[in-house]
mmCIF file of N, CA and C in Angstrom:
data_model
loop_
_atom_site.group_PDB
_atom_site.id
_atom_site.type_symbol
_atom_site.label_atom_id
_atom_site.label_comp_id
_atom_site.label_asym_id
_atom_site.label_seq_id
_atom_site.Cartn_x
_atom_site.Cartn_y
_atom_site.Cartn_z
ATOM 1 N N MET A 1176 145.946 128.438 -0.814
ATOM 2 C CA MET A 1176 147.023 127.467 -0.329
ATOM 3 C C MET A 1176 148.283 127.987 -0.824
ATOM 4 N N ARG A 1177 149.313 127.808 -0.018
ATOM 5 C CA ARG A 1177 150.688 128.127 -0.331
ATOM 6 C C ARG A 1177 151.275 127.275 -1.541
ATOM 7 N N ASP A 1178 150.923 126.095 -1.642
ATOM 8 C CA ASP A 1178 151.371 124.950 -2.613
ATOM 9 C C ASP A 1178 150.436 124.998 -3.744
ATOM 10 N N SER A 1179 149.515 125.947 -3.997
ATOM 11 C CA SER A 1179 148.595 125.689 -5.128
ATOM 12 C C SER A 1179 149.364 126.242 -6.431
ATOM 13 N N TYR A 1180 148.815 125.703 -7.553
ATOM 14 C CA TYR A 1180 149.424 126.159 -8.769
ATOM 15 C C TYR A 1180 148.314 126.289 -9.792
ATOM 16 N N GLU A 1181 148.475 126.912 -10.872
ATOM 17 C CA GLU A 1181 147.668 127.029 -12.049
ATOM 18 C C GLU A 1181 147.977 125.873 -13.106
ATOM 19 N N THR A 1182 146.934 125.474 -13.565
ATOM 20 C CA THR A 1182 147.044 124.400 -14.727
ATOM 21 C C THR A 1182 146.461 124.985 -16.102
ATOM 22 N N TYR A 1183 147.392 124.805 -17.097
ATOM 23 C CA TYR A 1183 146.878 125.011 -18.433
ATOM 24 C C TYR A 1183 146.457 123.854 -19.276
ATOM 25 N N LEU A 1184 145.343 123.635 -19.825
ATOM 26 C CA LEU A 1184 144.858 122.496 -20.562
ATOM 27 C C LEU A 1184 144.934 122.896 -22.144
ATOM 28 N N TYR A 1185 145.611 121.908 -22.888
ATOM 29 C CA TYR A 1185 145.450 121.954 -24.428
ATOM 30 C C TYR A 1185 144.434 121.008 -24.841
ATOM 31 N N VAL A 1186 143.284 121.602 -25.548
ATOM 32 C CA VAL A 1186 142.309 120.878 -25.998
ATOM 33 C C VAL A 1186 142.547 120.692 -27.463
ATOM 34 N N SER A 1187 142.605 119.587 -28.003
ATOM 35 C CA SER A 1187 142.926 119.534 -29.525
ATOM 36 C C SER A 1187 141.638 119.912 -30.283
ATOM 37 N N PRO A 1188 141.903 120.838 -31.253
ATOM 38 C CA PRO A 1188 140.549 121.229 -32.194
ATOM 39 C C PRO A 1188 139.994 120.100 -33.085
ATOM 40 N N VAL A 1189 140.880 119.116 -33.169
ATOM 41 C CA VAL A 1189 140.411 118.190 -33.948
ATOM 42 C C VAL A 1189 139.549 117.145 -33.362
ATOM 43 N N THR A 1190 139.915 116.535 -32.154
ATOM 44 C CA THR A 1190 139.413 115.479 -31.316
ATOM 45 C C THR A 1190 138.641 115.892 -30.131
ATOM 46 N N TRP A 1191 138.852 117.312 -29.778
ATOM 47 C CA TRP A 1191 138.324 117.848 -28.520
ATOM 48 C C TRP A 1191 138.755 117.067 -27.311
ATOM 49 N N MET A 1192 139.740 116.355 -27.391
ATOM 50 C CA MET A 1192 140.319 115.655 -26.135
ATOM 51 C C MET A 1192 141.355 116.658 -25.470
ATOM 52 N N ILE A 1193 141.422 116.453 -24.229
ATOM 53 C CA ILE A 1193 142.592 117.018 -23.574
ATOM 54 C C ILE A 1193 143.825 116.383 -23.735
ATOM 55 N N GLU A 1194 144.781 116.805 -24.585
ATOM 56 C CA GLU A 1194 145.835 115.862 -24.862
ATOM 57 C C GLU A 1194 147.333 116.402 -24.074
ATOM 58 N N ARG A 1195 147.109 117.623 -23.491
ATOM 59 C CA ARG A 1195 148.259 118.013 -22.542
ATOM 60 C C ARG A 1195 147.769 118.815 -21.546
ATOM 61 N N ARG A 1196 148.507 118.868 -20.486
ATOM 62 C CA ARG A 1196 148.208 119.756 -19.270
ATOM 63 C C ARG A 1196 149.593 120.252 -18.856
ATOM 64 N N ARG A 1197 149.707 121.642 -18.527
ATOM 65 C CA ARG A 1197 151.025 122.184 -18.167
ATOM 66 C C ARG A 1197 150.811 122.930 -16.848
ATOM 67 N N ASP A 1198 151.866 122.778 -15.963
ATOM 68 C CA ASP A 1198 151.734 123.577 -14.797
ATOM 69 C C ASP A 1198 153.120 123.717 -14.210
ATOM 70 N N TYR A 1199 153.335 124.692 -13.373
ATOM 71 C CA TYR A 1199 154.733 125.094 -12.819
ATOM 72 C C TYR A 1199 154.474 124.960 -11.212
ATOM 73 N N ARG A 1200 154.958 123.739 -10.829
ATOM 74 C CA ARG A 1200 154.682 123.190 -9.333
ATOM 75 C C ARG A 1200 155.694 122.370 -8.855
ATOM 76 N N ALA A 1201 155.743 122.099 -7.630
ATOM 77 C CA ALA A 1201 156.410 121.270 -6.905
ATOM 78 C C ALA A 1201 155.779 119.835 -6.933
ATOM 79 N N PHE A 1202 156.533 118.918 -7.342
ATOM 80 C CA PHE A 1202 155.786 117.585 -7.427
ATOM 81 C C PHE A 1202 155.392 116.885 -5.945
ATOM 82 N N HIS A 1203 156.254 117.118 -5.043
ATOM 83 C CA HIS A 1203 155.876 116.617 -3.559
ATOM 84 C C HIS A 1203 156.286 117.780 -2.650
ATOM 85 N N PRO A 1204 155.394 118.884 -2.540
ATOM 86 C CA PRO A 1204 155.688 120.050 -1.886
ATOM 87 C C PRO A 1204 156.007 119.702 -0.330
ATOM 88 N N ASP A 1205 155.467 118.491 0.242
ATOM 89 C CA ASP A 1205 155.745 118.182 1.653
ATOM 90 C C ASP A 1205 157.145 117.744 1.740
ATOM 91 N N VAL A 1206 157.730 117.301 0.716
ATOM 92 C CA VAL A 1206 159.170 116.746 0.697
ATOM 93 C C VAL A 1206 160.233 117.711 0.075
ATOM 94 N N ASP A 1207 159.791 118.263 -1.077
ATOM 95 C CA ASP A 1207 160.799 119.211 -1.677
ATOM 96 C C ASP A 1207 159.817 120.114 -2.460
ATOM 97 N N GLN A 1208 160.036 121.498 -1.984
ATOM 98 C CA GLN A 1208 159.277 122.604 -2.634
ATOM 99 C C GLN A 1208 159.759 123.183 -3.868
ATOM 100 N N THR A 1209 160.734 122.528 -4.409
ATOM 101 C CA THR A 1209 161.415 122.971 -5.728
ATOM 102 C C THR A 1209 160.211 122.897 -6.887
ATOM 103 N N LYS A 1210 159.940 124.051 -7.494
ATOM 104 C CA LYS A 1210 159.047 123.953 -8.368
ATOM 105 C C LYS A 1210 159.679 123.635 -9.807
ATOM 106 N N VAL A 1211 158.966 122.910 -10.862
ATOM 107 C CA VAL A 1211 159.489 122.549 -11.959
ATOM 108 C C VAL A 1211 158.306 122.944 -12.914
ATOM 109 N N PHE A 1212 158.676 122.983 -14.352
ATOM 110 C CA PHE A 1212 157.695 122.994 -15.507
ATOM 111 C C PHE A 1212 157.207 121.714 -15.746
ATOM 112 N N ALA A 1213 156.144 121.308 -15.588
ATOM 113 C CA ALA A 1213 155.627 119.876 -15.844
ATOM 114 C C ALA A 1213 154.630 119.915 -16.807
ATOM 115 N N GLU A 1214 154.721 118.923 -17.847
ATOM 116 C CA GLU A 1214 153.675 118.686 -18.834
ATOM 117 C C GLU A 1214 153.248 117.344 -18.682
ATOM 118 N N LYS A 1215 151.886 117.166 -18.784
ATOM 119 C CA LYS A 1215 151.359 115.720 -18.931
ATOM 120 C C LYS A 1215 150.846 115.558 -20.261
ATOM 121 N N GLN A 1216 151.121 114.492 -20.863
ATOM 122 C CA GLN A 1216 150.628 114.276 -22.376
ATOM 123 C C GLN A 1216 149.808 112.972 -22.166
ATOM 124 N N TYR A 1217 148.596 113.224 -22.854
ATOM 125 C CA TYR A 1217 147.636 112.091 -22.792
ATOM 126 C C TYR A 1217 147.517 111.487 -24.245
ATOM 127 N N SER A 1218 147.277 110.309 -24.340
ATOM 128 C CA SER A 1218 147.153 109.630 -25.584
ATOM 129 C C SER A 1218 146.516 108.268 -25.485
ATOM 130 N N ASP A 1219 146.460 107.590 -26.544
ATOM 131 C CA ASP A 1219 145.832 106.244 -26.786
ATOM 132 C C ASP A 1219 144.427 106.266 -26.069
ATOM 133 N N PHE A 1220 143.606 107.125 -26.756
ATOM 134 C CA PHE A 1220 142.196 107.327 -26.223
ATOM 135 C C PHE A 1220 141.384 106.149 -26.649
ATOM 136 N N ARG A 1221 140.592 105.626 -25.521
ATOM 137 C CA ARG A 1221 139.720 104.484 -25.999
ATOM 138 C C ARG A 1221 138.327 104.663 -25.293
ATOM 139 N N TRP A 1222 137.254 104.037 -25.867
ATOM 140 C CA TRP A 1222 136.012 104.222 -25.393
ATOM 141 C C TRP A 1222 135.840 103.198 -24.292
ATOM 142 N N VAL A 1223 135.396 103.751 -22.976
ATOM 143 C CA VAL A 1223 135.047 102.917 -21.996
ATOM 144 C C VAL A 1223 133.800 103.348 -21.269
ATOM 145 N N ALA A 1224 132.726 102.496 -21.377
ATOM 146 C CA ALA A 1224 131.510 102.848 -20.934
ATOM 147 C C ALA A 1224 130.912 104.062 -21.403
ATOM 148 N N GLY A 1225 131.310 104.370 -22.696
ATOM 149 C CA GLY A 1225 130.741 105.649 -23.264
ATOM 150 C C GLY A 1225 131.497 106.863 -22.932
ATOM 151 N N ILE A 1226 132.586 106.728 -22.398
ATOM 152 C CA ILE A 1226 133.656 107.743 -22.016
ATOM 153 C C ILE A 1226 134.913 107.555 -22.812
ATOM 154 N N LYS A 1227 135.244 108.589 -23.486
ATOM 155 C CA LYS A 1227 136.635 108.330 -24.197
ATOM 156 C C LYS A 1227 137.790 108.844 -23.141
ATOM 157 N N THR A 1228 138.575 107.811 -22.958
ATOM 158 C CA THR A 1228 139.569 107.873 -21.757
ATOM 159 C C THR A 1228 141.092 107.679 -22.273
ATOM 160 N N PRO A 1229 141.979 108.465 -21.857
ATOM 161 C CA PRO A 1229 143.227 108.210 -22.193
ATOM 162 C C PRO A 1229 143.924 106.980 -21.393
ATOM 163 N N PHE A 1230 144.579 106.025 -22.268
ATOM 164 C CA PHE A 1230 145.212 104.743 -21.585
ATOM 165 C C PHE A 1230 146.689 105.025 -21.417
ATOM 166 N N LYS A 1231 147.184 105.986 -21.891
ATOM 167 C CA LYS A 1231 148.636 106.481 -21.877
ATOM 168 C C LYS A 1231 148.871 107.865 -21.442
ATOM 169 N N GLU A 1232 149.734 108.018 -20.295
ATOM 170 C CA GLU A 1232 149.994 109.214 -19.880
ATOM 171 C C GLU A 1232 151.562 109.472 -19.715
ATOM 172 N N GLN A 1233 152.253 110.481 -20.198
ATOM 173 C CA GLN A 1233 153.585 110.668 -19.915
ATOM 174 C C GLN A 1233 153.772 112.212 -19.332
ATOM 175 N N GLN A 1234 154.581 112.210 -18.147
ATOM 176 C CA GLN A 1234 154.931 113.518 -17.806
ATOM 177 C C GLN A 1234 156.336 113.858 -17.933
ATOM 178 N N VAL A 1235 156.480 114.949 -18.479
ATOM 179 C CA VAL A 1235 157.816 115.522 -18.794
ATOM 180 C C VAL A 1235 158.098 116.909 -18.215
ATOM 181 N N ASN A 1236 159.365 117.114 -18.180
ATOM 182 C CA ASN A 1236 159.691 118.522 -17.890
ATOM 183 C C ASN A 1236 159.736 119.247 -19.010
ATOM 184 N N TRP A 1237 158.795 120.251 -19.212
ATOM 185 C CA TRP A 1237 158.633 120.893 -20.612
ATOM 186 C C TRP A 1237 159.641 121.779 -21.115
ATOM 187 N N LYS A 1238 160.608 122.191 -20.057
ATOM 188 C CA LYS A 1238 161.657 122.948 -20.479
ATOM 189 C C LYS A 1238 162.851 122.151 -21.010
ATOM 190 N N THR A 1239 163.028 121.091 -20.452
ATOM 191 C CA THR A 1239 164.126 120.174 -20.989
ATOM 192 C C THR A 1239 163.738 119.174 -21.849
ATOM 193 N N GLY A 1240 162.537 118.544 -21.737
ATOM 194 C CA GLY A 1240 162.003 117.563 -22.527
ATOM 195 C C GLY A 1240 162.286 116.097 -21.801
ATOM 196 N N ALA A 1241 162.725 116.239 -20.538
ATOM 197 C CA ALA A 1241 163.197 114.966 -19.969
ATOM 198 C C ALA A 1241 161.744 114.285 -19.397
ATOM 199 N N LEU A 1242 161.854 112.962 -19.545
ATOM 200 C CA LEU A 1242 160.813 112.131 -19.072
ATOM 201 C C LEU A 1242 160.773 112.020 -17.597
ATOM 202 N N VAL A 1243 159.638 112.309 -16.813
ATOM 203 C CA VAL A 1243 159.691 112.306 -15.557
ATOM 204 C C VAL A 1243 158.941 110.953 -15.035
ATOM 205 N N ASN A 1244 157.803 110.727 -15.734
ATOM 206 C CA ASN A 1244 156.898 109.591 -15.328
ATOM 207 C C ASN A 1244 156.101 109.226 -16.528
ATOM 208 N N SER A 1245 155.847 108.068 -16.693
ATOM 209 C CA SER A 1245 155.033 107.135 -17.830
ATOM 210 C C SER A 1245 154.124 106.344 -17.013
ATOM 211 N N THR A 1246 152.835 106.201 -17.573
ATOM 212 C CA THR A 1246 151.760 105.511 -17.117
ATOM 213 C C THR A 1246 151.203 104.821 -18.314
ATOM 214 N N ILE A 1247 150.990 103.441 -18.405
ATOM 215 C CA ILE A 1247 150.069 102.863 -19.190
ATOM 216 C C ILE A 1247 149.057 102.080 -18.567
ATOM 217 N N VAL A 1248 147.866 102.401 -18.916
ATOM 218 C CA VAL A 1248 146.580 101.693 -18.228
ATOM 219 C C VAL A 1248 146.248 100.325 -19.095
ATOM 220 N N ASN A 1249 146.200 99.382 -18.380
ATOM 221 C CA ASN A 1249 145.968 97.981 -19.011
ATOM 222 C C ASN A 1249 144.434 97.869 -19.035
ATOM 223 N N SER A 1250 143.641 98.226 -18.036
ATOM 224 C CA SER A 1250 142.191 98.029 -17.916
ATOM 225 C C SER A 1250 141.546 99.096 -17.186
ATOM 226 N N LEU A 1251 140.309 99.532 -17.414
ATOM 227 C CA LEU A 1251 139.519 100.471 -16.761
ATOM 228 C C LEU A 1251 138.185 100.275 -16.565
ATOM 229 N N PHE A 1252 137.704 100.458 -15.461
ATOM 230 C CA PHE A 1252 136.194 100.323 -15.263
ATOM 231 C C PHE A 1252 135.625 101.581 -14.476
ATOM 232 N N TYR A 1253 134.566 102.002 -15.148
ATOM 233 C CA TYR A 1253 133.822 103.104 -14.551
ATOM 234 C C TYR A 1253 132.639 102.629 -13.563
ATOM 235 N N ASN A 1254 132.607 103.008 -12.342
ATOM 236 C CA ASN A 1254 131.657 102.541 -11.286
ATOM 237 C C ASN A 1254 131.415 101.082 -11.262
ATOM 238 N N PRO A 1255 132.520 100.329 -11.023
ATOM 239 C CA PRO A 1255 132.376 98.803 -10.916
ATOM 240 C C PRO A 1255 131.677 98.414 -9.729
ATOM 241 N N THR A 1256 130.982 97.297 -9.667
ATOM 242 C CA THR A 1256 130.296 96.818 -8.400
ATOM 243 C C THR A 1256 131.312 96.296 -7.417
ATOM 244 N N THR A 1257 131.254 96.496 -6.151
ATOM 245 C CA THR A 1257 132.208 95.813 -5.292
ATOM 246 C C THR A 1257 131.301 95.321 -4.190
ATOM 247 N N GLU A 1258 131.956 94.501 -3.381
ATOM 248 C CA GLU A 1258 131.232 93.957 -2.343
ATOM 249 C C GLU A 1258 131.547 94.926 -1.233
ATOM 250 N N PRO A 1259 130.638 94.895 -0.086
ATOM 251 C CA PRO A 1259 130.835 95.737 0.994
ATOM 252 C C PRO A 1259 132.106 95.447 1.760
ATOM 253 N N GLY A 1260 132.804 96.533 2.033
ATOM 254 C CA GLY A 1260 134.021 96.306 2.731
ATOM 255 C C GLY A 1260 135.366 96.096 1.610
ATOM 256 N N GLU A 1261 135.061 95.860 0.303
ATOM 257 C CA GLU A 1261 136.150 95.372 -0.494
ATOM 258 C C GLU A 1261 137.223 96.418 -0.711
ATOM 259 N N LEU A 1262 136.856 97.730 -0.808
ATOM 260 C CA LEU A 1262 137.691 98.932 -1.017
ATOM 261 C C LEU A 1262 137.712 99.615 0.353
ATOM 262 N N THR A 1263 138.740 99.618 1.151
ATOM 263 C CA THR A 1263 138.584 100.327 2.481
ATOM 264 C C THR A 1263 139.902 100.819 2.716
ATOM 265 N N LEU A 1264 139.999 102.069 3.233
ATOM 266 C CA LEU A 1264 141.505 102.758 3.455
ATOM 267 C C LEU A 1264 141.978 101.945 4.600
ATOM 268 N N ASN A 1265 142.992 101.415 4.350
ATOM 269 C CA ASN A 1265 143.850 100.757 5.400
ATOM 270 C C ASN A 1265 144.631 101.548 6.567
ATOM 271 N N LEU A 1266 144.008 101.578 7.589
ATOM 272 C CA LEU A 1266 144.481 102.414 8.665
ATOM 273 C C LEU A 1266 145.519 101.629 9.487
ATOM 274 N N TYR A 1267 145.935 100.437 9.164
ATOM 275 C CA TYR A 1267 146.853 99.750 10.111
ATOM 276 C C TYR A 1267 147.967 99.296 9.013
ATOM 277 N N PRO A 1268 148.762 100.218 8.735
ATOM 278 C CA PRO A 1268 149.971 99.948 7.885
ATOM 279 C C PRO A 1268 150.973 98.721 8.250
ATOM 280 N N SER A 1269 150.931 98.509 9.321
ATOM 281 C CA SER A 1269 151.782 97.325 9.845
ATOM 282 C C SER A 1269 151.274 96.052 9.414
ATOM 283 N N ARG A 1270 149.977 95.941 9.037
ATOM 284 C CA ARG A 1270 149.340 94.781 8.743
ATOM 285 C C ARG A 1270 149.335 94.579 7.199
ATOM 286 N N GLN A 1271 150.085 95.462 6.433
ATOM 287 C CA GLN A 1271 149.987 95.470 5.017
ATOM 288 C C GLN A 1271 151.142 94.526 4.764
ATOM 289 N N MET A 1272 150.841 93.804 3.367
ATOM 290 C CA MET A 1272 151.832 92.715 2.972
ATOM 291 C C MET A 1272 153.243 93.498 2.595
ATOM 292 N N GLY A 1273 153.138 94.639 1.917
ATOM 293 C CA GLY A 1273 154.322 95.259 1.477
ATOM 294 C C GLY A 1273 154.335 96.673 1.376
ATOM 295 N N GLU A 1274 154.855 97.471 2.474
ATOM 296 C CA GLU A 1274 155.029 98.904 2.258
ATOM 297 C C GLU A 1274 156.004 99.145 1.242
ATOM 298 N N THR A 1275 156.120 100.183 0.441
ATOM 299 C CA THR A 1275 157.156 100.465 -0.469
ATOM 300 C C THR A 1275 157.434 101.810 -0.772
ATOM 301 N N GLU A 1276 158.634 102.077 -1.075
ATOM 302 C CA GLU A 1276 158.910 103.574 -1.596
ATOM 303 C C GLU A 1276 158.825 103.461 -2.997
ATOM 304 N N LEU A 1277 158.167 104.305 -3.535
ATOM 305 C CA LEU A 1277 158.024 104.316 -5.041
ATOM 306 C C LEU A 1277 158.780 105.224 -5.881
ATOM 307 N N GLY A 1278 160.081 105.275 -5.293
ATOM 308 C CA GLY A 1278 161.235 106.029 -6.007
ATOM 309 C C GLY A 1278 161.132 107.501 -5.772
ATOM 310 N N ASP A 1279 160.267 107.945 -4.900
ATOM 311 C CA ASP A 1279 160.068 109.312 -4.703
ATOM 312 C C ASP A 1279 160.542 109.757 -3.308
ATOM 313 N N GLY A 1280 161.111 108.714 -2.582
ATOM 314 C CA GLY A 1280 161.779 109.052 -1.252
ATOM 315 C C GLY A 1280 160.512 109.209 -0.174
ATOM 316 N N VAL A 1281 159.217 108.873 -0.480
ATOM 317 C CA VAL A 1281 158.248 108.669 0.399
ATOM 318 C C VAL A 1281 157.784 107.302 0.776
ATOM 319 N N LEU A 1282 157.690 107.019 1.972
ATOM 320 C CA LEU A 1282 157.116 105.660 2.366
ATOM 321 C C LEU A 1282 155.474 105.588 2.151
ATOM 322 N N HIS A 1283 155.079 104.893 1.266
ATOM 323 C CA HIS A 1283 153.508 104.897 0.967
ATOM 324 C C HIS A 1283 152.905 103.925 1.855
ATOM 325 N N ARG A 1284 152.087 104.313 2.743
ATOM 326 C CA ARG A 1284 151.472 103.385 3.596
ATOM 327 C C ARG A 1284 149.883 103.455 3.504
ATOM 328 N N LEU A 1285 149.209 104.525 3.179
ATOM 329 C CA LEU A 1285 147.819 104.421 3.162
ATOM 330 C C LEU A 1285 147.459 104.059 1.602
ATOM 331 N N LEU A 1286 146.986 102.785 1.563
ATOM 332 C CA LEU A 1286 146.726 102.515 0.218
ATOM 333 C C LEU A 1286 145.192 101.835 0.210
ATOM 334 N N LEU A 1287 144.579 101.983 -0.819
ATOM 335 C CA LEU A 1287 143.205 101.394 -0.846
ATOM 336 C C LEU A 1287 143.346 99.895 -1.202
ATOM 337 N N THR A 1288 142.995 99.157 -0.195
ATOM 338 C CA THR A 1288 143.179 97.600 -0.383
ATOM 339 C C THR A 1288 141.935 96.935 0.280
ATOM 340 N N LYS A 1289 141.936 95.784 -0.041
ATOM 341 C CA LYS A 1289 140.870 94.862 0.527
ATOM 342 C C LYS A 1289 140.949 94.988 2.171
ATOM 343 N N ALA A 1290 139.771 94.966 2.645
ATOM 344 C CA ALA A 1290 139.738 95.144 4.142
ATOM 345 C C ALA A 1290 140.354 93.844 4.546
ATOM 346 N N LEU A 1291 141.300 93.964 5.675
ATOM 347 C CA LEU A 1291 141.858 92.931 6.421
ATOM 348 C C LEU A 1291 141.167 92.604 7.746
ATOM 349 N N PRO A 1292 141.040 91.375 7.764
ATOM 350 C CA PRO A 1292 140.303 90.833 9.058
ATOM 351 C C PRO A 1292 141.220 91.317 10.387
ATOM 352 N N MET A 1293 140.314 91.677 11.194
ATOM 353 C CA MET A 1293 140.773 92.174 12.466
ATOM 354 C C MET A 1293 141.143 91.149 13.528
#
């Protein structure tokens, strides 16, 4: 692939958790092919269904230290039970309640949403 990239993982020798991930890539190659040095930092590890999971993630430009993105997870479930049709790819973006631009210049339309009545 033309837009593929290598990822380097840092595994803590104390906790054996992946604490950092580094790569040199374009964030949105379909919009802007400029490659940057990116690092994701994982923290606030908690046990969920027997799996130790990071609840905080920060993405930084590891050359400048500038914060690019930050995510905090409030709750997480592995393999939750769902009703048939509850999670369906919405192929009718005009019927969505609110299309949005997430600050990256891309209009996001294909979202996993509850199925809409036809």
